[in-house]
């Protein structure tokens, strides 16, 4: 099995992939440059302390939001986190809603994923033989339980379950697309939840989505449709609640993983050595 980081290398046990609003929730922080076989991560990683846990943070789009969703170096981000010792990842993101029941400000912890992207690199195992992993349940079950129970205790009852459909972006959906997604029974729509989740599974990591609804998608209500300004505004209005919620989640995550995630690579002949 892969070895943990050496004593001289900075390390962390939990990773957070999110926006710039999460820099300030860590104590005693320092920055770490990480190179990977898949290029550089979105930005310099920040490692710090939170309630006695070592946490590594990577800004998904870069600090200056320079990477659009289809250009994010997903493989480098996940590889870099694992190389620092991370084994559990909390992934907050802004999403749209495909049902009027989940309006802006709703917190959701989906349990299913549909990929509607195109052209994104979504595996580490491009050469040397196929690696077929189970992905029937894309998210860590214990991590999801922690997210749901933590949100309930915080007085922000989440939507427990549902399907996140991930589109290519960077454009938003047409009304027809939005209505078609909703007709399939899918409940949330975003641009970054894939391939993050599948890449985490390929590294035997726990991946825990925490979705903040910022808008109703174009086909769900009348009006001009989704705008970037609206998404940023609603996210900014809720970051003060989301940041401490993620911090409480991190405190509550188990130190020993009893979920299936650590065993996702058991029995596999991998064509490359993992960090």
XYZ file of N, CA, C and O in Angstrom, residues 72-182:
444
model
N -10.174 23.196 -14.577
C -9.592 22.942 -13.256
C -8.686 21.711 -13.332
O -9.074 20.685 -13.897
N -7.486 21.757 -12.774
C -6.592 20.589 -12.784
C -7.001 19.588 -11.698
O -6.322 19.414 -10.686
N -8.121 18.934 -11.918
C -8.696 18.045 -10.908
C -7.722 16.960 -10.471
O -7.589 16.662 -9.276
N -7.047 16.334 -11.433
C -6.143 15.236 -11.071
C -4.992 15.738 -10.207
O -4.619 15.083 -9.220
N -4.443 16.886 -10.547
C -3.353 17.439 -9.747
C -3.826 17.787 -8.337
O -3.113 17.550 -7.347
N -5.024 18.343 -8.215
C -5.546 18.714 -6.899
C -5.687 17.495 -5.992
O -5.275 17.511 -4.827
N -6.298 16.430 -6.521
C -6.523 15.229 -5.703
C -5.210 14.532 -5.387
O -4.986 14.070 -4.254
N -4.332 14.428 -6.367
C -3.031 13.777 -6.155
C -2.226 14.536 -5.105
O -1.600 13.941 -4.224
N -2.236 15.869 -5.196
C -1.481 16.683 -4.243
C -1.988 16.467 -2.821
O -1.198 16.330 -1.874
N -3.310 16.420 -2.644
C -3.860 16.215 -1.312
C -3.444 14.861 -0.749
O -3.022 14.756 0.403
N -3.540 13.821 -1.557
C -3.143 12.498 -1.067
C -1.650 12.453 -0.741
O -1.233 11.819 0.228
N -0.841 13.131 -1.544
C 0.606 13.110 -1.304
C 0.968 13.758 0.028
O 2.036 13.491 0.588
N 0.068 14.608 0.558
C 0.287 15.239 1.859
C -0.266 14.404 3.009
O -0.183 14.816 4.162
N -0.851 13.246 2.685
C -1.384 12.375 3.724
C -2.887 12.429 3.879
O -3.454 11.716 4.713
N -3.553 13.289 3.110
C -5.011 13.440 3.225
C -5.696 12.129 2.834
O -5.345 11.498 1.834
N -6.702 11.746 3.627
C -7.482 10.549 3.319
C -8.994 10.818 3.327
O -9.765 9.976 2.912
N -9.404 12.001 3.809
C -10.817 12.378 3.789
C -10.922 13.789 3.219
O -10.165 14.677 3.618
N -11.872 13.978 2.314
C -12.023 15.268 1.641
C -13.437 15.786 1.819
O -14.416 15.078 1.544
N -13.538 17.026 2.282
C -14.806 17.734 2.355
C -14.834 18.708 1.183
O -13.885 19.481 0.988
N -15.920 18.659 0.402
C -15.958 19.417 -0.846
C -17.184 20.319 -0.918
O -18.207 19.959 -1.515
N -17.132 21.509 -0.297
C -18.250 22.451 -0.427
C -18.285 23.057 -1.826
O -17.239 23.287 -2.445
N -19.494 23.298 -2.337
C -19.629 23.895 -3.663
C -20.966 24.590 -3.784
O -21.922 24.283 -3.064
N -21.032 25.528 -4.723
C -22.279 26.195 -5.067
C -22.967 25.390 -6.167
O -22.318 24.953 -7.128
N -24.276 25.194 -6.034
C -25.034 24.438 -7.030
C -26.350 25.153 -7.312
O -26.783 26.013 -6.542
N -26.960 24.768 -8.425
C -28.310 25.198 -8.713
C -29.294 24.126 -8.296
O -28.928 22.967 -8.087
N -30.550 24.511 -8.186
C -31.603 23.565 -7.820
C -32.455 23.256 -9.039
O -32.780 24.143 -9.841
N -32.849 21.989 -9.165
C -33.723 21.550 -10.242
C -35.154 21.326 -9.753
O -35.959 20.712 -10.451
N -35.438 21.811 -8.558
C -36.784 21.718 -7.997
C -37.079 22.966 -7.189
O -36.204 23.447 -6.446
N -38.285 23.509 -7.301
C -38.610 24.704 -6.499
C -38.654 24.426 -5.004
O -38.676 25.361 -4.200
N -38.627 23.154 -4.617
C -38.618 22.818 -3.189
C -37.304 23.183 -2.513
O -37.250 23.312 -1.291
N -36.233 23.315 -3.297
C -34.908 23.622 -2.736
C -34.463 24.983 -3.253
O -33.740 25.079 -4.246
N -34.888 26.035 -2.602
C -34.568 27.377 -3.050
C -33.189 27.833 -2.617
O -32.464 27.123 -1.905
N -32.780 29.034 -3.024
C -31.479 29.584 -2.628
C -31.310 29.593 -1.116
O -32.243 29.913 -0.374
N -30.132 29.206 -0.670
C -29.844 29.090 0.753
C -30.034 27.696 1.302
O -29.668 27.430 2.452
N -30.584 26.790 0.496
C -30.748 25.395 0.926
C -29.391 24.708 0.974
O -28.546 24.897 0.101
N -29.200 23.905 2.001
C -28.008 23.069 2.096
C -28.397 21.654 1.689
O -29.447 21.141 2.094
N -27.578 21.000 0.881
C -27.897 19.653 0.410
C -26.653 18.769 0.474
O -25.536 19.229 0.225
N -26.885 17.514 0.828
C -25.817 16.508 0.849
C -26.281 15.369 -0.056
O -26.941 14.428 0.390
N -25.986 15.450 -1.358
C -26.490 14.441 -2.289
C -25.875 13.069 -2.036
O -24.818 12.955 -1.402
N -26.573 12.043 -2.541
C -26.015 10.686 -2.440
C -25.785 10.042 -3.799
O -25.310 8.923 -3.875
N -26.135 10.771 -4.874
C -25.899 10.244 -6.203
C -25.374 11.328 -7.130
O -25.510 12.534 -6.862
N -24.781 10.873 -8.244
C -24.089 11.756 -9.177
C -24.382 11.300 -10.602
O -24.393 10.097 -10.882
N -24.622 12.268 -11.480
C -24.738 11.997 -12.916
C -23.736 12.886 -13.645
O -23.672 14.098 -13.408
N -22.959 12.281 -14.528
C -21.930 13.002 -15.277
C -22.472 13.409 -16.643
O -22.785 12.554 -17.475
N -22.572 14.722 -16.874
C -22.934 15.239 -18.189
C -21.833 16.140 -18.727
O -22.066 17.019 -19.546
N -20.589 15.891 -18.275
C -19.458 16.647 -18.795
C -18.935 15.973 -20.056
O -19.354 14.872 -20.416
N -17.986 16.641 -20.700
C -17.356 16.058 -21.893
C -15.927 16.556 -21.985
O -15.668 17.744 -21.802
N -15.015 15.638 -22.202
C -13.632 16.040 -22.437
C -12.765 16.211 -21.215
O -11.581 16.525 -21.346
N -13.302 16.000 -20.016
C -12.477 16.158 -18.819
C -11.718 14.865 -18.544
O -12.285 13.772 -18.619
N -10.449 14.994 -18.188
C -9.682 13.822 -17.752
C -10.273 13.339 -16.438
O -10.318 14.087 -15.466
N -10.737 12.091 -16.390
C -11.445 11.624 -15.199
C -10.903 10.302 -14.669
O -11.607 9.592 -13.946
N -9.650 10.012 -14.977
C -8.997 8.853 -14.380
C -7.500 9.097 -14.294
O -6.933 9.832 -15.103
N -6.884 8.511 -13.279
C -5.425 8.535 -13.173
C -4.791 7.413 -13.988
O -3.591 7.419 -14.218
N -5.610 6.443 -14.411
C -5.077 5.210 -14.976
C -5.327 5.162 -16.472
O -6.105 4.360 -16.988
N -4.642 6.055 -17.202
C -4.800 6.137 -18.647
C -4.004 5.073 -19.388
O -4.353 4.713 -20.512
N -2.928 4.597 -18.776
C -2.027 3.679 -19.457
C -1.654 2.532 -18.536
O -1.774 2.626 -17.309
N -1.208 1.432 -19.137
C -0.703 0.312 -18.354
C -1.757 -0.676 -17.917
O -1.484 -1.540 -17.082
N -2.969 -0.566 -18.459
C -4.022 -1.505 -18.098
C -5.203 -0.807 -17.447
O -5.043 0.173 -16.715
N -6.383 -1.326 -17.727
C -7.607 -0.710 -17.199
C -7.767 -0.990 -15.708
O -7.441 -2.076 -15.231
N -8.253 0.003 -14.986
C -8.576 -0.137 -13.566
C -10.063 0.179 -13.420
O -10.483 1.328 -13.566
N -10.865 -0.862 -13.163
C -12.311 -0.702 -13.065
C -12.726 -0.688 -11.591
O -12.638 -1.699 -10.909
N -13.169 0.465 -11.128
C -13.554 0.609 -9.728
C -15.067 0.689 -9.587
O -15.761 1.222 -10.459
N -15.574 0.215 -8.473
C -16.991 0.368 -8.166
C -17.289 1.839 -7.866
O -16.575 2.483 -7.096
N -18.346 2.348 -8.489
C -18.738 3.741 -8.264
C -20.254 3.858 -8.127
O -20.832 4.908 -8.346
N -20.883 2.747 -7.742
C -22.341 2.738 -7.610
C -22.808 3.791 -6.619
O -23.823 4.472 -6.841
N -22.080 3.925 -5.528
C -22.374 4.936 -4.514
C -21.166 5.863 -4.453
O -20.134 5.515 -3.865
N -21.257 7.045 -5.057
C -20.068 7.856 -5.297
C -19.475 8.573 -4.092
O -18.349 9.064 -4.175
N -20.224 8.639 -2.984
C -19.753 9.423 -1.852
C -19.557 8.553 -0.623
O -20.189 7.503 -0.474
N -18.676 9.003 0.256
C -18.396 8.258 1.480
C -19.656 8.207 2.355
O -20.194 9.251 2.741
N -20.149 7.019 2.692
C -21.395 6.948 3.471
C -21.264 7.499 4.882
O -22.186 8.157 5.387
N -20.134 7.248 5.524
C -19.956 7.769 6.878
C -19.749 9.279 6.844
O -20.283 10.022 7.669
N -18.993 9.752 5.875
C -18.811 11.193 5.733
C -20.117 11.914 5.487
O -20.358 13.000 6.033
N -20.984 11.316 4.683
C -22.304 11.915 4.450
C -23.094 11.984 5.757
O -23.761 12.993 6.037
N -23.051 10.932 6.534
C -23.767 10.934 7.809
C -23.262 12.049 8.713
O -24.048 12.729 9.378
N -21.956 12.235 8.732
C -21.372 13.303 9.546
C -21.865 14.664 9.051
O -22.234 15.535 9.847
N -21.868 14.862 7.734
C -22.311 16.140 7.177
C -23.761 16.432 7.543
O -24.108 17.548 7.968
N -24.621 15.436 7.399
C -26.042 15.625 7.670
C -26.279 15.900 9.152
O -26.996 16.839 9.521
N -25.689 15.098 10.024
C -25.915 15.274 11.456
C -25.317 16.585 11.957
O -25.903 17.257 12.821
N -24.174 16.984 11.424
C -23.558 18.244 11.835
C -24.438 19.428 11.449
O -24.634 20.364 12.231
N -24.977 19.394 10.230
C -25.844 20.485 9.782
C -27.111 20.563 10.624
O -27.578 21.661 10.966
N -27.683 19.417 10.966
C -28.883 19.422 11.804
C -28.593 20.026 13.171
O -29.393 20.818 13.690
N -27.465 19.664 13.760
C -27.111 20.216 15.068
C -26.905 21.723 14.994
O -27.161 22.447 15.962
N -26.444 22.194 13.842
C -26.177 23.621 13.668
C -27.438 24.415 13.357
O -27.379 25.645 13.202
N -28.573 23.733 13.240
C -29.818 24.432 12.940
C -29.995 24.777 11.475
O -30.777 25.673 11.132
N -29.281 24.070 10.609
C -29.391 24.264 9.163
C -29.758 22.915 8.554
O -28.928 22.272 7.926
N -30.985 22.453 8.757
C -31.361 21.102 8.326
C -31.130 20.924 6.826
O -31.673 21.679 6.014
N -30.328 19.946 6.437
C -29.997 19.784 5.026
C -30.982 18.874 4.305
O -31.738 18.125 4.931
N -30.967 18.944 2.990
C -31.620 17.937 2.171
C -30.700 16.717 2.162
O -29.568 16.786 1.691
N -31.176 15.624 2.721
C -30.371 14.411 2.867
C -30.631 13.502 1.665
O -31.656 12.829 1.593
N -29.731 13.510 0.708
C -29.876 12.701 -0.489
C -30.239 13.552 -1.698
O -30.352 14.772 -1.639
N -30.414 12.884 -2.816
C -30.686 13.572 -4.071
C -29.556 13.335 -5.052
O -28.499 12.794 -4.711
N -29.795 13.734 -6.278
C -28.830 13.498 -7.357
C -28.286 14.808 -7.886
O -29.055 15.707 -8.272
N -26.974 14.914 -7.889
C -26.264 16.061 -8.457
C -25.866 15.724 -9.890
O -25.130 14.763 -10.119
N -26.356 16.488 -10.853
C -25.912 16.337 -12.227
C -24.844 17.400 -12.492
O -25.032 18.578 -12.164
N -23.709 16.954 -13.021
C -22.590 17.858 -13.273
C -22.485 18.109 -14.767
O -22.348 17.169 -15.563
N -22.586 19.378 -15.148
C -22.516 19.758 -16.557
C -21.143 20.352 -16.867
O -20.388 20.723 -15.966
N -20.840 20.448 -18.156
C -19.509 20.870 -18.569
C -19.224 22.327 -18.224
O -18.148 22.660 -17.783
N -20.215 23.210 -18.435
C -19.936 24.610 -18.226
C -18.961 25.131 -19.279
O -18.589 24.422 -20.197
N -18.479 26.362 -19.145
C -18.815 27.297 -18.071
C -20.179 27.968 -18.223
O -20.607 28.676 -17.317
N -20.877 27.733 -19.328
C -22.200 28.346 -19.479
C -23.209 27.646 -18.577
O -23.028 26.496 -18.179
N -24.286 28.343 -18.270
C -25.398 27.740 -17.556
C -26.312 27.025 -18.554
O -26.184 27.172 -19.768
N -27.255 26.267 -18.051
C -28.131 25.456 -18.891
C -29.163 26.291 -19.641
O -29.566 27.369 -19.184
N -29.616 25.774 -20.780
C -30.803 26.319 -21.413
C -32.033 25.884 -20.605
O -31.953 24.963 -19.783
N -33.152 26.503 -20.842
C -34.370 26.093 -20.145
C -34.736 24.656 -20.495
O -35.173 23.883 -19.629
N -34.557 24.290 -21.760
C -34.896 22.929 -22.181
C -34.007 21.904 -21.495
O -34.481 20.848 -21.044
N -32.724 22.184 -21.398
C -31.813 21.267 -20.709
C -32.205 21.134 -19.243
O -32.273 20.031 -18.689
N -32.436 22.265 -18.610
C -32.804 22.274 -17.197
C -34.069 21.457 -16.950
O -34.136 20.641 -16.017
N -35.071 21.629 -17.810
C -36.320 20.885 -17.649
C -36.112 19.389 -17.904
O -36.754 18.554 -17.254
N -35.226 19.058 -18.815
C -34.940 17.641 -19.084
C -34.252 17.008 -17.878
O -34.615 15.902 -17.464
N -33.270 17.702 -17.286
C -32.599 17.174 -16.095
C -33.608 16.952 -14.971
O -33.595 15.920 -14.293
N -34.482 17.930 -14.775
C -35.477 17.813 -13.709
C -36.426 16.645 -13.968
O -36.839 15.950 -13.037
